[in-house]
Backbone as ProteinMPNN parsed JSONL, in Angstrom:
{"seq_chain_A": "MSRLSVNTVKSVKSTLNKLDSHSAYVQIAVGGGTGFIVGYVFFKVSKVLAICIGSAILTVEVAVETGLIKIDWTKVTDQQHEPPIVRQMAVSPFTPMDYAIDVDKAKQIILSSARLSIAILGGFLLGFGFS", "coords_chain_A": {"N_chain_A": [[-44.009, -221.435, 90.512], [-41.618, -223.449, 89.007], [-41.748, -226.087, 86.545], [-39.655, -227.85, 86.811], [-38.905, -227.66, 89.534], [-41.218, -228.666, 90.743], [-41.13, -231.3, 89.834], [-38.783, -232.069, 91.097], [-39.531, -231.981, 93.793], [-41.446, -234.022, 93.777], [-39.743, -236.145, 93.278], [-38.197, -236.159, 95.603], [-40.185, -236.797, 97.46], [-40.878, -239.418, 96.63], [-38.468, -240.708, 97.127], [-38.274, -240.464, 99.924], [-40.413, -242.106, 100.632], [-39.478, -244.613, 99.856], [-37.253, -245.044, 101.425], [-37.382, -246.407, 103.878], [-37.454, -249.086, 103.214], [-34.932, -249.779, 102.384], [-31.547, -251.027, 102.967], [-29.584, -250.972, 106.049], [-27.111, -249.806, 105.578], [-27.52, -248.189, 103.358], [-29.348, -246.373, 104.422], [-27.73, -245.168, 106.36], [-25.786, -244.024, 104.699], [-27.34, -242.229, 103.165], [-28.391, -240.621, 105.204], [-26.004, -239.639, 106.374], [-24.846, -238.29, 104.175], [-26.84, -236.392, 103.605], [-26.898, -234.968, 106.038], [-24.246, -234.0, 106.04], [-24.213, -232.25, 103.818], [-26.192, -230.396, 104.602], [-25.061, -229.423, 107.007], [-22.652, -228.296, 106.056], [-23.587, -226.316, 104.256], [-25.159, -224.823, 106.028], [-23.208, -223.815, 107.813], [-21.618, -222.258, 106.068], [-23.501, -220.381, 105.117], [-24.308, -219.2, 107.533], [-21.917, -218.091, 108.324], [-21.391, -216.173, 106.3], [-23.67, -214.622, 106.648], [-23.258, -213.688, 109.265], [-20.986, -212.103, 108.824], [-22.042, -210.159, 107.088], [-24.066, -208.947, 108.683], [-22.548, -208.056, 110.878], [-20.83, -206.268, 109.558], [-22.686, -204.386, 108.648], [-23.682, -203.373, 111.074], [-21.36, -202.196, 112.177], [-20.812, -200.308, 110.173], [-23.062, -198.621, 110.311], [-22.743, -197.657, 112.921], [-20.298, -196.231, 112.68], [-21.11, -194.338, 110.805], [-23.042, -192.963, 112.291], [-21.459, -191.888, 114.306], [-19.77, -190.199, 112.842], [-21.568, -188.376, 111.938], [-22.973, -188.647, 109.604], [-25.338, -189.988, 109.584], [-28.313, -189.363, 111.289], [-30.196, -190.309, 113.953], [-33.483, -190.218, 114.991], [-34.491, -190.937, 117.935], [-36.826, -190.668, 119.441], [-38.867, -190.764, 117.583], [-38.549, -193.368, 116.679], [-39.153, -194.88, 118.99], [-41.804, -194.073, 119.337], [-43.045, -195.242, 117.146], [-43.086, -197.875, 117.857], [-45.304, -198.284, 119.394], [-47.46, -198.156, 117.717], [-50.113, -199.816, 115.891], [-49.454, -202.887, 114.115], [-48.887, -203.162, 110.549], [-51.118, -204.799, 108.438], [-50.752, -207.123, 105.905], [-51.692, -208.424, 102.701], [-51.388, -211.72, 101.398], [-49.751, -212.781, 98.418], [-51.422, -214.146, 95.59], [-51.058, -217.367, 94.34], [-50.702, -219.436, 91.429], [-50.248, -222.074, 91.983], [-51.067, -224.637, 94.234], [-50.336, -225.199, 97.722], [-49.9, -227.926, 98.059], [-48.862, -228.784, 95.673], [-46.138, -228.43, 95.643], [-45.191, -229.04, 98.14], [-43.275, -230.772, 100.483], [-43.979, -233.677, 102.251], [-43.894, -233.031, 105.384], [-44.592, -234.225, 107.779], [-44.4, -236.938, 107.122], [-41.653, -237.135, 106.544], [-40.64, -236.45, 109.058], [-41.673, -238.559, 110.555], [-40.31, -240.737, 109.421], [-37.662, -240.104, 110.042], [-37.743, -240.027, 112.859], [-38.519, -242.628, 113.394], [-36.384, -244.17, 112.741], [-33.557, -244.677, 114.315], [-31.021, -245.045, 113.407], [-30.896, -243.58, 111.016], [-31.316, -241.005, 112.015], [-29.067, -240.616, 113.685], [-27.095, -240.812, 111.74], [-27.656, -238.572, 110.163], [-27.16, -236.547, 112.035], [-24.42, -237.025, 112.559], [-23.34, -236.601, 109.985], [-24.076, -233.926, 109.652], [-22.49, -232.672, 111.609], [-19.955, -233.327, 110.609], [-20.027, -231.981, 108.121], [-20.296, -229.361, 109.06], [-17.884, -229.136, 110.389], [-15.985, -229.483, 108.315], [-16.349, -227.248, 106.775]], "CA_chain_A": [[-43.007, -222.464, 90.706], [-41.348, -224.051, 87.716], [-42.031, -227.513, 86.385], [-38.482, -228.56, 87.311], [-38.948, -227.748, 90.987], [-42.311, -229.57, 91.102], [-40.61, -232.648, 89.613], [-37.798, -232.329, 92.142], [-40.266, -232.275, 95.016], [-42.014, -235.36, 93.613], [-38.638, -237.087, 93.407], [-37.854, -236.238, 97.033], [-41.273, -237.53, 98.114], [-40.77, -240.849, 96.336], [-37.283, -241.206, 97.823], [-38.637, -240.617, 101.33], [-41.291, -243.258, 100.773], [-38.721, -245.839, 99.634], [-36.075, -245.114, 102.281], [-37.569, -247.405, 104.933], [-37.261, -250.445, 102.717], [-33.525, -250.001, 102.045], [-30.711, -251.598, 104.026], [-29.035, -250.05, 107.042], [-25.988, -249.076, 104.996], [-28.072, -247.142, 102.49], [-29.909, -245.353, 105.305], [-26.606, -244.438, 106.956], [-25.165, -243.215, 103.653], [-28.246, -241.131, 102.835], [-28.428, -239.725, 106.359], [-24.714, -238.956, 106.502], [-24.694, -237.346, 103.069], [-27.774, -235.283, 103.814], [-26.407, -234.172, 107.159], [-23.02, -233.321, 105.632], [-24.562, -231.124, 102.946], [-26.905, -229.395, 105.404], [-24.104, -228.811, 107.923], [-21.722, -227.476, 105.287], [-24.306, -225.135, 103.765], [-25.554, -224.037, 107.2], [-22.052, -223.082, 108.316], [-21.223, -221.232, 105.099], [-24.512, -219.323, 105.11], [-24.264, -218.472, 108.803], [-20.677, -217.309, 108.33], [-21.614, -215.017, 105.425], [-24.685, -213.792, 107.298], [-22.618, -213.003, 110.392], [-20.116, -211.063, 108.268], [-22.898, -209.072, 106.567], [-24.712, -208.235, 109.796], [-21.502, -207.337, 111.607], [-20.389, -205.131, 108.755], [-23.755, -203.377, 108.647], [-23.715, -202.735, 112.396], [-20.193, -201.319, 112.304], [-20.965, -199.203, 109.235], [-24.05, -197.688, 110.861], [-22.133, -197.001, 114.084], [-19.323, -195.253, 112.2], [-21.871, -193.267, 110.164], [-23.67, -192.169, 113.35], [-20.398, -191.14, 114.989], [-19.25, -189.131, 111.984], [-22.637, -187.43, 111.677], [-23.615, -188.89, 108.314], [-26.699, -190.45, 109.89], [-28.845, -188.862, 112.55], [-31.356, -191.125, 114.301], [-34.44, -189.594, 115.898], [-34.917, -192.056, 118.773], [-38.216, -190.494, 119.899], [-39.722, -191.256, 116.504], [-38.425, -194.827, 116.673], [-39.911, -195.437, 120.117], [-43.229, -193.819, 119.111], [-43.543, -196.199, 116.162], [-43.244, -199.185, 118.485], [-46.614, -198.37, 120.013], [-48.477, -198.165, 116.673], [-50.501, -201.179, 115.495], [-48.715, -203.352, 112.934], [-49.56, -203.109, 109.25], [-51.52, -206.123, 107.972], [-50.582, -207.204, 104.455], [-52.296, -209.585, 102.055], [-50.463, -212.62, 100.722], [-49.939, -212.848, 96.972], [-52.113, -215.349, 95.138], [-50.209, -218.173, 93.475], [-51.473, -220.414, 90.663], [-49.98, -223.396, 92.514], [-51.515, -224.879, 95.602], [-49.196, -225.645, 98.522], [-49.667, -229.361, 97.918], [-48.13, -229.036, 94.438], [-44.694, -228.416, 95.851], [-44.86, -229.253, 99.544], [-42.785, -232.081, 100.901], [-44.763, -234.103, 103.397], [-43.01, -232.866, 106.538], [-44.947, -235.233, 108.776], [-43.843, -238.212, 106.667], [-40.203, -237.058, 106.743], [-40.411, -236.478, 110.495], [-41.974, -239.913, 111.004], [-39.228, -241.613, 108.981], [-36.455, -239.779, 110.809], [-37.926, -240.421, 114.258], [-38.678, -244.078, 113.515], [-35.112, -244.822, 112.476], [-32.465, -244.076, 115.082], [-29.84, -245.131, 112.552], [-30.934, -242.441, 110.097], [-31.158, -239.783, 112.811], [-27.662, -240.506, 114.094], [-26.299, -240.56, 110.538], [-27.861, -237.167, 109.787], [-26.426, -235.741, 113.008], [-22.987, -237.181, 112.298], [-23.026, -235.906, 108.73], [-24.192, -232.489, 109.892], [-21.293, -232.228, 112.335], [-18.833, -233.401, 109.681], [-20.152, -230.865, 107.172], [-20.025, -228.142, 109.808], [-16.456, -229.114, 110.671], [-15.195, -229.36, 107.096], [-16.538, -225.965, 106.084]], "C_chain_A": [[-42.835, -223.202, 89.379], [-41.647, -225.545, 87.723], [-40.871, -228.349, 86.95], [-38.542, -228.717, 88.821], [-40.088, -228.635, 91.461], [-41.859, -231.016, 90.919], [-39.584, -233.02, 90.669], [-38.476, -232.697, 93.447], [-40.896, -233.661, 94.936], [-40.942, -236.42, 93.78], [-38.236, -237.266, 94.865], [-38.918, -237.018, 97.79], [-41.146, -239.025, 97.871], [-39.554, -241.461, 97.02], [-37.571, -241.41, 99.303], [-39.513, -241.835, 101.555], [-40.533, -244.575, 100.653], [-37.598, -246.046, 100.652], [-36.194, -246.171, 103.375], [-37.247, -248.817, 104.469], [-35.807, -250.753, 102.368], [-32.748, -250.538, 103.243], [-30.169, -250.514, 104.946], [-27.91, -249.211, 106.448], [-26.466, -247.933, 104.094], [-28.648, -246.02, 103.345], [-28.81, -244.519, 105.945], [-25.951, -243.528, 105.921], [-26.041, -242.012, 103.297], [-28.29, -240.123, 103.975], [-27.14, -238.946, 106.522], [-24.495, -237.931, 105.412], [-25.595, -236.133, 103.211], [-27.296, -234.37, 104.926], [-25.16, -233.379, 106.801], [-23.338, -232.09, 104.794], [-25.248, -230.019, 103.74], [-25.944, -228.682, 106.352], [-23.146, -227.869, 107.211], [-22.387, -226.18, 104.833], [-24.696, -224.226, 104.926], [-24.386, -223.208, 107.713], [-21.649, -221.961, 107.364], [-22.208, -220.067, 105.1], [-24.447, -218.517, 106.394], [-23.004, -217.614, 108.897], [-20.833, -216.036, 107.491], [-22.625, -214.061, 106.056], [-24.085, -213.023, 108.476], [-21.709, -211.873, 109.906], [-20.937, -209.879, 107.777], [-23.527, -208.262, 107.695], [-23.69, -207.445, 110.599], [-21.005, -206.116, 110.86], [-21.426, -204.015, 108.75], [-23.812, -202.641, 109.978], [-22.555, -201.758, 112.553], [-20.295, -200.106, 111.376], [-21.946, -198.167, 109.759], [-23.463, -196.956, 112.067], [-21.127, -195.934, 113.672], [-20.048, -194.071, 111.562], [-22.553, -192.381, 111.201], [-22.618, -191.305, 114.043], [-19.854, -190.001, 114.146], [-20.31, -188.103, 111.621], [-23.306, -187.597, 110.323], [-25.074, -189.313, 108.491], [-27.101, -189.869, 111.232], [-30.138, -189.627, 112.827], [-32.207, -190.387, 115.315], [-35.063, -190.706, 116.747], [-36.34, -191.881, 119.303], [-39.195, -190.99, 118.834], [-39.699, -192.786, 116.448], [-39.25, -195.438, 117.798], [-41.402, -195.184, 119.97], [-43.826, -194.826, 118.132], [-43.734, -197.593, 116.755], [-44.638, -199.365, 119.064], [-47.757, -198.354, 119.001], [-48.855, -199.599, 116.328], [-49.757, -201.61, 114.23], [-49.566, -203.285, 111.675], [-49.866, -204.538, 108.814], [-51.455, -206.137, 106.452], [-51.211, -208.491, 103.934], [-51.209, -210.416, 101.389], [-50.772, -212.627, 99.229], [-50.602, -214.175, 96.606], [-51.223, -216.067, 94.13], [-51.07, -219.146, 92.679], [-51.279, -221.85, 91.165], [-50.547, -223.506, 93.917], [-50.311, -225.351, 96.411], [-48.897, -227.131, 98.354], [-48.931, -229.707, 96.626], [-46.633, -229.162, 94.683], [-44.277, -228.639, 97.299], [-44.36, -230.676, 99.757], [-43.561, -232.445, 102.153], [-43.85, -234.117, 104.621], [-43.314, -233.916, 107.6], [-44.375, -236.595, 108.409], [-42.33, -238.233, 106.879], [-39.872, -237.145, 108.226], [-40.635, -237.884, 111.047], [-40.844, -240.872, 110.638], [-37.972, -241.366, 109.81], [-36.579, -240.244, 112.252], [-38.046, -241.933, 114.428], [-37.36, -244.81, 113.317], [-33.996, -244.09, 113.22], [-31.191, -244.048, 114.245], [-29.768, -243.918, 111.623], [-30.719, -241.129, 110.844], [-29.711, -239.562, 113.219], [-26.777, -240.207, 112.889], [-26.452, -239.112, 110.081], [-27.097, -236.262, 110.734], [-24.921, -235.816, 112.775], [-22.547, -236.469, 111.038], [-23.086, -234.408, 108.873], [-22.941, -231.961, 110.581], [-20.048, -232.304, 111.463], [-18.848, -232.249, 108.678], [-19.839, -229.539, 107.83], [-18.532, -228.011, 110.066], [-15.597, -228.91, 109.435], [-15.328, -228.02, 106.406], [-15.724, -224.94, 106.721]], "O_chain_A": [[-43.817, -223.534, 88.716], [-41.778, -226.169, 88.775], [-41.091, -229.428, 87.5], [-38.258, -229.797, 89.339], [-39.951, -229.302, 92.486], [-42.166, -231.869, 91.752], [-39.524, -234.175, 91.091], [-38.045, -233.623, 94.133], [-40.884, -234.4, 95.92], [-41.196, -237.477, 94.357], [-37.968, -238.381, 95.312], [-38.592, -237.816, 98.669], [-41.29, -239.818, 98.801], [-39.603, -242.614, 97.449], [-37.159, -242.416, 99.881], [-39.368, -242.525, 102.565], [-40.911, -245.559, 101.289], [-37.044, -247.143, 100.726], [-35.189, -246.772, 103.756], [-36.811, -249.65, 105.264], [-35.488, -251.906, 102.079], [-33.225, -250.509, 104.377], [-30.275, -249.319, 104.67], [-27.771, -248.034, 106.78], [-25.88, -246.851, 104.081], [-28.461, -244.845, 103.032], [-28.94, -243.3, 106.06], [-25.6, -242.389, 106.228], [-25.535, -240.9, 103.146], [-28.233, -238.915, 103.746], [-27.162, -237.742, 106.778], [-24.014, -236.829, 105.676], [-25.179, -234.999, 102.974], [-27.287, -233.148, 104.778], [-25.019, -232.224, 107.203], [-22.794, -231.012, 105.034], [-24.927, -228.842, 103.576], [-26.007, -227.46, 106.486], [-22.86, -226.776, 107.699], [-21.836, -225.092, 104.997], [-24.58, -223.004, 104.828], [-24.551, -222.026, 108.015], [-21.371, -220.844, 107.799], [-21.803, -218.905, 105.086], [-24.522, -217.289, 106.361], [-23.028, -216.533, 109.486], [-20.45, -214.951, 107.927], [-22.456, -212.843, 106.004], [-24.373, -211.841, 108.659], [-21.671, -210.803, 110.513], [-20.575, -208.727, 108.018], [-23.52, -207.032, 107.66], [-23.936, -206.295, 110.962], [-20.785, -205.059, 111.452], [-21.079, -202.838, 108.838], [-23.973, -201.421, 110.008], [-22.743, -200.629, 113.006], [-19.907, -199.001, 111.755], [-21.693, -196.967, 109.662], [-23.67, -195.751, 112.214], [-21.105, -194.847, 114.25], [-19.646, -192.924, 111.756], [-22.636, -191.167, 111.011], [-22.858, -190.132, 114.33], [-19.511, -188.945, 114.679], [-19.986, -187.061, 111.052], [-24.127, -186.766, 109.936], [-25.925, -189.027, 107.649], [-26.326, -189.882, 112.189], [-31.067, -189.593, 112.02], [-31.721, -189.978, 116.369], [-36.036, -191.339, 116.337], [-37.001, -192.878, 119.591], [-40.232, -191.568, 119.159], [-40.726, -193.416, 116.195], [-39.971, -196.412, 117.578], [-42.203, -195.998, 120.431], [-44.984, -195.219, 118.274], [-44.474, -198.403, 116.199], [-45.102, -200.495, 119.209], [-48.914, -198.521, 119.387], [-48.031, -200.505, 116.452], [-49.463, -200.779, 113.371], [-50.795, -203.343, 111.727], [-48.98, -205.393, 108.818], [-52.029, -205.273, 105.788], [-51.256, -209.507, 104.628], [-50.227, -209.876, 100.878], [-51.929, -212.494, 98.829], [-50.361, -215.198, 97.247], [-50.704, -215.46, 93.193], [-52.073, -219.638, 93.196], [-52.053, -222.74, 90.814], [-50.5, -222.549, 94.691], [-49.351, -225.859, 95.831], [-47.746, -227.546, 98.496], [-48.422, -230.82, 96.496], [-45.946, -229.92, 93.997], [-43.11, -228.441, 97.639], [-44.948, -231.644, 99.274], [-43.772, -231.599, 103.023], [-43.13, -235.085, 104.864], [-42.403, -234.436, 108.245], [-43.915, -237.331, 109.282], [-41.783, -239.234, 107.341], [-38.929, -237.837, 108.612], [-39.88, -238.347, 111.902], [-40.461, -241.721, 111.443], [-37.301, -242.31, 110.229], [-35.63, -240.794, 112.812], [-37.711, -242.465, 115.486], [-37.245, -245.974, 113.699], [-33.552, -243.021, 112.802], [-30.381, -243.129, 114.367], [-28.711, -243.309, 111.465], [-30.018, -240.243, 110.356], [-29.191, -238.452, 113.112], [-25.82, -239.44, 112.994], [-25.477, -238.492, 109.657], [-26.452, -235.31, 110.295], [-24.231, -234.797, 112.792], [-21.507, -235.81, 111.017], [-22.269, -233.687, 108.301], [-22.395, -230.931, 110.187], [-19.174, -231.443, 111.561], [-17.82, -231.624, 108.417], [-19.188, -228.683, 107.23], [-17.973, -226.918, 109.975], [-14.575, -228.226, 109.505], [-14.516, -227.681, 105.545], [-15.738, -223.786, 106.293]]}, "name": "protein", "num_of_chains": 1, "seq": "MSRLSVNTVKSVKSTLNKLDSHSAYVQIAVGGGTGFIVGYVFFKVSKVLAICIGSAILTVEVAVETGLIKIDWTKVTDQQHEPPIVRQMAVSPFTPMDYAIDVDKAKQIILSSARLSIAILGGFLLGFGFS"}
Protein backbone atom coordinates (compact mmCIF):
# COMPACT_ATOMS: atom_id res chain seq x y z
CA MET A 1 0.00 0.00 0.00
CA SER A 2 1.42 3.36 -0.96
CA ARG A 3 2.22 6.18 1.41
CA LEU A 4 -0.51 8.30 -0.20
CA SER A 5 -3.25 5.80 0.59
CA VAL A 6 -2.05 5.41 4.20
CA ASN A 7 -2.21 9.21 4.58
CA THR A 8 -5.68 9.23 3.03
CA VAL A 9 -6.90 6.65 5.53
CA LYS A 10 -5.44 8.70 8.40
CA SER A 11 -7.25 11.75 7.04
CA VAL A 12 -10.56 9.86 6.90
CA LYS A 13 -10.05 8.62 10.47
CA SER A 14 -9.42 12.13 11.78
CA THR A 15 -12.47 13.45 9.91
CA LEU A 16 -14.67 10.75 11.44
CA ASN A 17 -13.40 11.63 14.89
CA LYS A 18 -14.19 15.34 14.42
CA LEU A 19 -17.60 14.92 12.76
CA ASP A 20 -19.56 14.66 16.02
CA SER A 21 -18.41 18.06 17.17
CA HIS A 22 -19.59 19.90 14.03
CA SER A 23 -22.96 21.58 13.58
CA ALA A 24 -26.05 19.90 12.19
CA TYR A 25 -25.62 21.63 8.83
CA VAL A 26 -22.09 20.30 8.41
CA GLN A 27 -23.24 16.79 9.31
CA ILE A 28 -26.09 17.01 6.80
CA ALA A 29 -23.75 18.32 4.10
CA VAL A 30 -21.14 15.62 4.74
CA GLY A 31 -23.78 12.89 4.90
CA GLY A 32 -25.57 14.10 1.78
CA GLY A 33 -22.36 14.49 -0.19
CA THR A 34 -21.08 11.09 0.88
CA GLY A 35 -24.38 9.43 0.08
CA PHE A 36 -24.58 11.18 -3.30
CA ILE A 37 -21.12 10.01 -4.33
CA VAL A 38 -21.73 6.45 -3.12
CA GLY A 39 -25.13 6.27 -4.83
CA TYR A 40 -23.80 7.67 -8.10
CA VAL A 41 -20.79 5.35 -8.17
CA PHE A 42 -22.88 2.35 -7.07
CA PHE A 43 -25.37 2.88 -9.90
CA LYS A 44 -22.68 3.39 -12.54
CA VAL A 45 -20.71 0.34 -11.42
CA SER A 46 -23.81 -1.84 -11.16
CA LYS A 47 -24.94 -0.70 -14.61
CA VAL A 48 -21.57 -1.54 -16.19
CA LEU A 49 -21.42 -4.83 -14.29
CA ALA A 50 -24.91 -5.78 -15.45
CA ILE A 51 -23.96 -5.01 -19.06
CA CYS A 52 -20.77 -7.09 -18.81
CA ILE A 53 -22.46 -10.08 -17.19
CA GLY A 54 -25.40 -9.97 -19.59
CA SER A 55 -23.10 -9.74 -22.57
CA ALA A 56 -21.02 -12.67 -21.32
CA ILE A 57 -24.10 -14.83 -20.77
CA LEU A 58 -25.48 -14.08 -24.23
CA THR A 59 -22.08 -14.63 -25.86
CA VAL A 60 -21.66 -18.02 -24.20
CA GLU A 61 -25.21 -19.04 -25.16
CA VAL A 62 -24.65 -18.07 -28.80
CA ALA A 63 -21.28 -19.88 -28.80
CA VAL A 64 -22.90 -23.04 -27.37
CA GLU A 65 -25.70 -22.92 -29.94
CA THR A 66 -23.32 -22.46 -32.86
CA GLY A 67 -21.07 -25.26 -31.62
CA LEU A 68 -18.01 -23.14 -30.87
CA ILE A 69 -18.14 -24.24 -27.24
CA LYS A 70 -19.04 -27.69 -26.02
CA ILE A 71 -19.74 -28.07 -22.30
CA ASP A 72 -19.29 -31.46 -20.66
CA TRP A 73 -21.97 -31.19 -17.96
CA THR A 74 -21.01 -34.50 -16.31
CA LYS A 75 -17.53 -33.14 -15.64
CA VAL A 76 -19.00 -29.93 -14.22
CA THR A 77 -21.31 -31.79 -11.85
CA ASP A 78 -18.52 -34.18 -10.79
CA GLN A 79 -16.32 -31.24 -9.81
CA GLN A 80 -19.01 -29.94 -7.47
CA HIS A 81 -18.50 -32.91 -5.18
CA GLU A 82 -14.71 -32.47 -4.87
CA PRO A 83 -13.29 -30.72 -1.79
CA PRO A 84 -12.41 -27.06 -2.35
CA ILE A 85 -8.82 -25.99 -2.88
CA VAL A 86 -7.35 -24.16 0.13
CA ARG A 87 -5.03 -21.29 -0.78
CA GLN A 88 -2.61 -19.30 1.34
CA MET A 89 -2.96 -15.54 1.64
CA ALA A 90 -0.07 -13.40 0.41
CA VAL A 91 2.07 -11.80 3.09
CA SER A 92 2.00 -8.01 3.12
CA PRO A 93 4.58 -5.71 4.72
CA PHE A 94 1.70 -3.61 6.07
CA THR A 95 -0.45 -4.68 8.95
CA PRO A 96 -4.22 -4.29 8.56
CA MET A 97 -4.19 -1.50 11.14
CA ASP A 98 -1.92 0.61 8.90
CA TYR A 99 -4.69 1.22 6.42
CA ALA A 100 -7.91 0.07 8.07
CA ILE A 101 -10.63 2.58 8.77
CA ASP A 102 -12.17 1.95 12.16
CA VAL A 103 -15.46 0.48 10.94
CA ASP A 104 -16.86 0.25 14.45
CA LYS A 105 -16.19 3.96 15.03
CA ALA A 106 -17.82 4.88 11.70
CA LYS A 107 -20.79 2.64 12.47
CA GLN A 108 -21.12 4.17 15.94
CA ILE A 109 -21.07 7.71 14.54
CA ILE A 110 -23.63 6.91 11.86
CA LEU A 111 -25.97 5.08 14.24
CA SER A 112 -25.67 7.75 16.95
CA SER A 113 -26.68 10.54 14.60
CA ALA A 114 -30.05 10.13 12.92
CA ARG A 115 -29.39 13.36 11.05
CA LEU A 116 -26.25 11.95 9.44
CA SER A 117 -27.93 8.64 8.61
CA ILE A 118 -30.88 10.33 6.91
CA ALA A 119 -28.54 12.67 5.03
CA ILE A 120 -26.48 9.72 3.75
CA LEU A 121 -29.64 7.92 2.66
CA GLY A 122 -31.01 11.02 0.94
CA GLY A 123 -27.71 11.68 -0.80
CA PHE A 124 -27.47 8.05 -1.87
CA LEU A 125 -30.91 8.19 -3.46
CA LEU A 126 -30.09 11.49 -5.17
CA GLY A 127 -26.82 10.10 -6.53
CA PHE A 128 -28.60 6.95 -7.68
CA GLY A 129 -31.27 9.05 -9.37
CA PHE A 130 -28.90 11.49 -11.07
CA SER A 131 -26.73 8.77 -12.57
